[in-house]
Structure formats: structure tokens, C-alpha cells
Amino acid sequence: MTLNLIDLNSLAGQLVVSAQAYPGEPMRDPRTMAQVAASAVVGGAAAIRVQGIADIQFTRAAVEVPVIGLWKDGHDGVFITPTLQHALSCASAGAHIVAIDGTRRPRPDGLSLAETIAGVHAESNALVMADCGSLDDAVAAAAAGADLIGTTLAGYTGERPKTDGPDLELIAQISGASLGRPLIAEGRIHSPAQARQALDAGAFAVVVGTAITHPASITGWFKDALRA
Ligand SMILES: CC(=O)N[C@H](C=O)[C@@H](O)[C@H](O)[C@H](O)COP(=O)(O)O
């Protein structure tokens, strides 16, 4: 068991930066992601979110702030840290917080969300962030023992529309439900103004990924804007 204890209060009102490169992309290298993560910390990120065991290990070595780790396996259905074994691997790699699929969908290992979270708590010191796609997910995840609730999967599970920017309505709904867990706004926060709106809608902290750490997407946004 590793000592991975963090103070969640350090994240209150703060920016978390997600550094992820996708399979086949030029930046898909744990050293690169750790350097991107360290650069984000220089800019003020209070925590980092990274994908993959090696990325978690390299990022832990590169930054002093808390690391949210996940393991994406596939890209359909339940793919964000889908099983307890994936979650425990993230914790062993050094994740202070393990982000897992926090939806109500069946999980590939047949465990319930509550059993998965209990397994992480029993076998590691990591906290669990439940990546949710709806208010019903968030309510269920809180009841299942999640330490943090994320809106990560809003717009990706069919329960919510895929809004252009953050799903502020969902953030307000979950915040209003007073679930007693820090609410992390994540997903399509593409500008500082939207990050502010997410906090104002009731989020405890805000995760920004693509708009800070994915040059291919950002370049595409600019290129599109130049089209006649
Ligand atoms: C749905 C899904 O697979 N989300 C992933 C979760 O880790 C990442 O691909 C996102 O980049 C991350 O959630 C941050 O969101 P955005 O990049 O929109 O700021």
C-alpha cells in the first residue's frame, strides 16, 4: 500500500489540467505528457489528470501537485478505468485520485460501482473520482461511496446533450442536489470564461484538457476560424 494521502481542500476553486494524447498521436509519450503536466503546474494548475500507467508514473515524478490517474481501455461504452484491476493499477502507479467510469452502466468485470470503489479503498490509499454523465449517475455514485463526482461523461453516454461548451445545466443540477462530495466540472471547458462559469454554476474545481494540452485540436479551432 502506498502513501497517497492528499488534502482535497487544496483543490477548492482551483484549475486541474488534463494532459492526454490519443493513440497514434505524436505527443503520445509519457515523458511528453509529464513535461506538459509540469508546464501546466508552472502556469498554476493545482492538480493534473493523466491517462495510462506510464503517464501516471512519469507525471508523479515530474510534479508536486496531486495526480488524478485513469486508464482508458477502448473508446466505447465503459472505457474510463473500466474495472477494479484497472483502478488498482492506477493507484499502484501513484495516482492520488483514481478516476473511474462513474455511470450506472454494467461494468466489464461484473462488479458494481460500489464494489469497485470499496475495492479501491480497501486495497489502496487512493481516492475515487466518479466520471458521471448525468444527475442520476452522480446521485448513484455518491451513494456508492465516490469521493469526488465529475461531469466528465456528460454528452458522451446518451443521457445528456453534447453541449458546445461545458454542460452548465448539469453542473448546476448536481451542485443543487447537495450530494456532499466535491463536484469537479469537466468536459468541453474551452475558455477561461467557461471555467469561471463552471465554478459559478456550483463546481468545486474545474478540469480543462483539450483547450490547454491538445495542440492538434486547438490548431484546428484556429484553422476553422480562418475559413472564408
Ligand atoms: C469523454 C472522455 O473520454 N474524456 C476524457 C477523460 O479523461 C478526456 O478525453 C478529456 O480530454 C477530459 O475529460 C477533459 O475534457 P476536455 O478535453 O473536453 O477539456
Short mmCIF file of N, CA and C in Angstrom, two decimals, residues 40-127:
data_model
loop_
_atom_site.label_atom_id
_atom_site.label_comp_id
_atom_site.label_asym_id
_atom_site.label_seq_id
_atom_site.Cartn_x
_atom_site.Cartn_y
_atom_site.Cartn_z
N ALA A 40 1.97 22.92 -17.06
CA ALA A 40 0.68 23.39 -16.55
C ALA A 40 0.79 23.78 -15.08
N VAL A 41 1.59 23.06 -14.34
CA VAL A 41 1.78 23.41 -12.92
C VAL A 41 2.47 24.77 -12.82
N VAL A 42 3.45 25.02 -13.70
CA VAL A 42 4.10 26.34 -13.70
C VAL A 42 3.06 27.43 -13.91
N GLY A 43 2.06 27.14 -14.73
CA GLY A 43 1.01 28.12 -15.00
C GLY A 43 -0.05 28.21 -13.93
N GLY A 44 -0.01 27.31 -12.95
CA GLY A 44 -0.96 27.43 -11.84
C GLY A 44 -1.91 26.27 -11.65
N ALA A 45 -1.73 25.20 -12.39
CA ALA A 45 -2.62 24.04 -12.18
C ALA A 45 -2.43 23.50 -10.76
N ALA A 46 -3.53 23.26 -10.09
CA ALA A 46 -3.48 22.77 -8.71
C ALA A 46 -3.43 21.25 -8.65
N ALA A 47 -3.72 20.60 -9.76
CA ALA A 47 -3.64 19.15 -9.87
C ALA A 47 -3.57 18.81 -11.35
N ILE A 48 -3.17 17.58 -11.62
CA ILE A 48 -3.02 17.12 -13.00
C ILE A 48 -3.82 15.84 -13.17
N ARG A 49 -4.44 15.69 -14.34
CA ARG A 49 -5.15 14.45 -14.67
C ARG A 49 -4.44 13.84 -15.87
N VAL A 50 -4.03 12.58 -15.74
CA VAL A 50 -3.34 11.90 -16.85
C VAL A 50 -3.86 10.49 -17.01
N GLN A 51 -3.66 9.99 -18.23
CA GLN A 51 -4.18 8.68 -18.65
C GLN A 51 -3.03 7.71 -18.87
N GLY A 52 -3.17 6.52 -18.35
CA GLY A 52 -2.19 5.46 -18.64
C GLY A 52 -1.20 5.30 -17.50
N ILE A 53 -0.79 4.06 -17.30
CA ILE A 53 0.08 3.75 -16.16
C ILE A 53 1.41 4.49 -16.24
N ALA A 54 2.05 4.46 -17.41
CA ALA A 54 3.35 5.12 -17.53
C ALA A 54 3.20 6.64 -17.38
N ASP A 55 2.14 7.19 -17.92
CA ASP A 55 1.92 8.64 -17.79
C ASP A 55 1.73 9.02 -16.32
N ILE A 56 1.03 8.19 -15.58
CA ILE A 56 0.85 8.46 -14.14
C ILE A 56 2.21 8.43 -13.44
N GLN A 57 3.01 7.41 -13.74
CA GLN A 57 4.32 7.28 -13.09
C GLN A 57 5.22 8.47 -13.43
N PHE A 58 5.31 8.80 -14.70
CA PHE A 58 6.20 9.91 -15.11
C PHE A 58 5.70 11.24 -14.57
N THR A 59 4.39 11.40 -14.54
CA THR A 59 3.84 12.68 -14.06
C THR A 59 4.03 12.81 -12.56
N ARG A 60 3.84 11.72 -11.84
CA ARG A 60 4.10 11.76 -10.38
C ARG A 60 5.52 12.23 -10.10
N ALA A 61 6.46 11.75 -10.93
CA ALA A 61 7.86 12.12 -10.71
C ALA A 61 8.15 13.57 -11.10
N ALA A 62 7.28 14.13 -11.95
CA ALA A 62 7.56 15.46 -12.52
C ALA A 62 6.88 16.61 -11.81
N VAL A 63 5.84 16.32 -11.03
CA VAL A 63 5.08 17.41 -10.39
C VAL A 63 4.88 17.12 -8.89
N GLU A 64 4.67 18.19 -8.14
CA GLU A 64 4.42 18.05 -6.70
C GLU A 64 2.94 18.04 -6.37
N VAL A 65 2.12 18.44 -7.31
CA VAL A 65 0.67 18.55 -7.05
C VAL A 65 -0.01 17.19 -7.15
N PRO A 66 -1.23 17.08 -6.63
CA PRO A 66 -1.95 15.81 -6.74
C PRO A 66 -2.16 15.37 -8.19
N VAL A 67 -2.12 14.06 -8.38
CA VAL A 67 -2.30 13.48 -9.71
C VAL A 67 -3.57 12.63 -9.73
N ILE A 68 -4.45 12.96 -10.65
CA ILE A 68 -5.64 12.14 -10.92
C ILE A 68 -5.26 11.21 -12.06
N GLY A 69 -5.32 9.92 -11.81
CA GLY A 69 -4.93 8.96 -12.83
C GLY A 69 -6.10 8.14 -13.32
N LEU A 70 -6.07 7.82 -14.58
CA LEU A 70 -7.10 6.95 -15.15
C LEU A 70 -6.43 6.06 -16.18
N TRP A 71 -7.15 5.05 -16.60
CA TRP A 71 -6.66 4.13 -17.64
C TRP A 71 -7.81 3.93 -18.61
N LYS A 72 -7.65 4.49 -19.81
CA LYS A 72 -8.68 4.30 -20.84
C LYS A 72 -8.40 2.99 -21.56
N ASP A 73 -9.40 2.13 -21.60
CA ASP A 73 -9.28 0.85 -22.30
C ASP A 73 -10.42 0.79 -23.31
N GLY A 74 -10.09 1.04 -24.57
CA GLY A 74 -11.11 1.12 -25.62
C GLY A 74 -11.65 2.54 -25.71
N HIS A 75 -12.74 2.69 -26.47
CA HIS A 75 -13.31 4.03 -26.61
C HIS A 75 -14.83 4.02 -26.68
N ASP A 76 -15.44 2.87 -26.42
CA ASP A 76 -16.90 2.78 -26.42
C ASP A 76 -17.37 2.26 -25.07
N GLY A 77 -18.59 2.62 -24.73
CA GLY A 77 -19.18 2.10 -23.50
C GLY A 77 -18.37 2.49 -22.28
N VAL A 78 -18.16 1.52 -21.40
CA VAL A 78 -17.40 1.78 -20.17
C VAL A 78 -15.91 1.60 -20.50
N PHE A 79 -15.21 2.71 -20.68
CA PHE A 79 -13.80 2.60 -21.08
C PHE A 79 -12.87 3.40 -20.18
N ILE A 80 -13.38 4.26 -19.32
CA ILE A 80 -12.50 5.01 -18.43
C ILE A 80 -12.30 4.18 -17.16
N THR A 81 -11.11 3.63 -17.02
CA THR A 81 -10.78 2.77 -15.87
C THR A 81 -11.96 1.83 -15.61
N PRO A 82 -12.18 0.91 -16.54
CA PRO A 82 -13.45 0.15 -16.51
C PRO A 82 -13.58 -0.88 -15.39
N THR A 83 -12.45 -1.41 -14.89
CA THR A 83 -12.57 -2.49 -13.89
C THR A 83 -11.79 -2.13 -12.63
N LEU A 84 -12.03 -2.90 -11.60
CA LEU A 84 -11.28 -2.71 -10.34
C LEU A 84 -9.79 -2.90 -10.58
N GLN A 85 -9.42 -3.89 -11.40
CA GLN A 85 -7.99 -4.12 -11.64
C GLN A 85 -7.35 -2.92 -12.33
N HIS A 86 -8.03 -2.32 -13.29
CA HIS A 86 -7.51 -1.10 -13.91
C HIS A 86 -7.31 -0.02 -12.84
N ALA A 87 -8.30 0.12 -11.97
CA ALA A 87 -8.23 1.18 -10.94
C ALA A 87 -7.08 0.94 -9.98
N LEU A 88 -6.90 -0.31 -9.57
CA LEU A 88 -5.81 -0.61 -8.64
C LEU A 88 -4.45 -0.40 -9.29
N SER A 89 -4.36 -0.66 -10.59
CA SER A 89 -3.11 -0.41 -11.30
C SER A 89 -2.79 1.09 -11.31
N CYS A 90 -3.81 1.91 -11.51
CA CYS A 90 -3.61 3.37 -11.47
C CYS A 90 -3.13 3.80 -10.08
N ALA A 91 -3.75 3.24 -9.05
CA ALA A 91 -3.35 3.58 -7.68
C ALA A 91 -1.91 3.14 -7.43
N SER A 92 -1.56 1.93 -7.86
CA SER A 92 -0.19 1.44 -7.66
C SER A 92 0.83 2.30 -8.41
N ALA A 93 0.42 2.85 -9.55
CA ALA A 93 1.31 3.71 -10.33
C ALA A 93 1.53 5.06 -9.66
N GLY A 94 0.72 5.37 -8.65
CA GLY A 94 0.94 6.60 -7.90
C GLY A 94 -0.18 7.61 -7.95
N ALA A 95 -1.29 7.26 -8.56
CA ALA A 95 -2.40 8.23 -8.62
C ALA A 95 -2.93 8.51 -7.21
N HIS A 96 -3.01 9.78 -6.86
CA HIS A 96 -3.62 10.16 -5.57
C HIS A 96 -5.13 9.94 -5.64
N ILE A 97 -5.66 10.24 -6.81
CA ILE A 97 -7.10 10.06 -7.08
C ILE A 97 -7.21 9.21 -8.33
N VAL A 98 -8.01 8.17 -8.28
CA VAL A 98 -8.24 7.36 -9.47
C VAL A 98 -9.60 7.75 -10.05
N ALA A 99 -9.59 8.16 -11.30
CA ALA A 99 -10.85 8.49 -11.99
C ALA A 99 -11.36 7.23 -12.68
N ILE A 100 -12.59 6.89 -12.40
CA ILE A 100 -13.18 5.68 -13.00
C ILE A 100 -14.51 6.03 -13.64
N ASP A 101 -14.97 5.16 -14.52
CA ASP A 101 -16.33 5.33 -15.07
C ASP A 101 -17.30 5.33 -13.89
N GLY A 102 -18.07 6.39 -13.79
CA GLY A 102 -18.99 6.51 -12.66
C GLY A 102 -20.44 6.48 -13.10
N THR A 103 -20.68 5.84 -14.24
CA THR A 103 -22.05 5.77 -14.74
C THR A 103 -22.76 4.55 -14.16
N ARG A 104 -24.04 4.42 -14.49
CA ARG A 104 -24.85 3.30 -13.98
C ARG A 104 -24.82 2.11 -14.93
N ARG A 105 -23.95 2.17 -15.94
CA ARG A 105 -23.87 1.08 -16.91
C ARG A 105 -23.14 -0.13 -16.32
N PRO A 106 -23.45 -1.33 -16.84
CA PRO A 106 -22.74 -2.53 -16.35
C PRO A 106 -21.25 -2.43 -16.64
N ARG A 107 -20.46 -2.92 -15.72
CA ARG A 107 -19.01 -2.84 -15.86
C ARG A 107 -18.47 -4.17 -16.40
N PRO A 108 -17.37 -4.13 -17.16
CA PRO A 108 -16.90 -5.36 -17.80
C PRO A 108 -16.52 -6.48 -16.82
N ASP A 109 -16.12 -6.14 -15.59
CA ASP A 109 -15.75 -7.21 -14.65
C ASP A 109 -16.94 -7.66 -13.79
N GLY A 110 -18.12 -7.10 -14.08
CA GLY A 110 -19.32 -7.55 -13.37
C GLY A 110 -19.48 -6.97 -11.98
N LEU A 111 -18.51 -6.17 -11.53
CA LEU A 111 -18.64 -5.54 -10.21
C LEU A 111 -19.55 -4.32 -10.31
N SER A 112 -20.21 -4.01 -9.21
CA SER A 112 -20.98 -2.77 -9.16
C SER A 112 -20.02 -1.60 -8.93
N LEU A 113 -20.52 -0.39 -9.12
CA LEU A 113 -19.69 0.78 -8.84
C LEU A 113 -19.31 0.80 -7.36
N ALA A 114 -20.25 0.47 -6.49
CA ALA A 114 -19.96 0.46 -5.05
C ALA A 114 -18.88 -0.56 -4.71
N GLU A 115 -18.95 -1.73 -5.32
CA GLU A 115 -17.92 -2.76 -5.06
C GLU A 115 -16.57 -2.30 -5.58
N THR A 116 -16.58 -1.63 -6.72
CA THR A 116 -15.32 -1.14 -7.30
C THR A 116 -14.69 -0.09 -6.39
N ILE A 117 -15.50 0.85 -5.95
CA ILE A 117 -14.98 1.91 -5.08
C ILE A 117 -14.49 1.31 -3.75
N ALA A 118 -15.26 0.39 -3.20
CA ALA A 118 -14.86 -0.25 -1.95
C ALA A 118 -13.54 -1.00 -2.14
N GLY A 119 -13.36 -1.62 -3.30
CA GLY A 119 -12.11 -2.33 -3.58
C GLY A 119 -10.92 -1.39 -3.63
N VAL A 120 -11.10 -0.24 -4.26
CA VAL A 120 -10.00 0.74 -4.32
C VAL A 120 -9.67 1.22 -2.91
N HIS A 121 -10.69 1.51 -2.13
CA HIS A 121 -10.45 1.99 -0.76
C HIS A 121 -9.79 0.92 0.11
N ALA A 122 -10.16 -0.33 -0.13
CA ALA A 122 -9.60 -1.41 0.70
C ALA A 122 -8.15 -1.70 0.34
N GLU A 123 -7.82 -1.56 -0.93
CA GLU A 123 -6.51 -2.02 -1.41
C GLU A 123 -5.50 -0.89 -1.61
N SER A 124 -5.93 0.37 -1.46
CA SER A 124 -5.00 1.49 -1.69
C SER A 124 -5.42 2.68 -0.83
N ASN A 125 -4.60 3.71 -0.89
CA ASN A 125 -4.97 4.95 -0.21
C ASN A 125 -5.55 5.96 -1.19
N ALA A 126 -5.77 5.55 -2.42
CA ALA A 126 -6.27 6.49 -3.42
C ALA A 126 -7.74 6.83 -3.17
N LEU A 127 -8.07 8.06 -3.52
CA LEU A 127 -9.47 8.47 -3.55
C LEU A 127 -10.05 8.11 -4.92
#
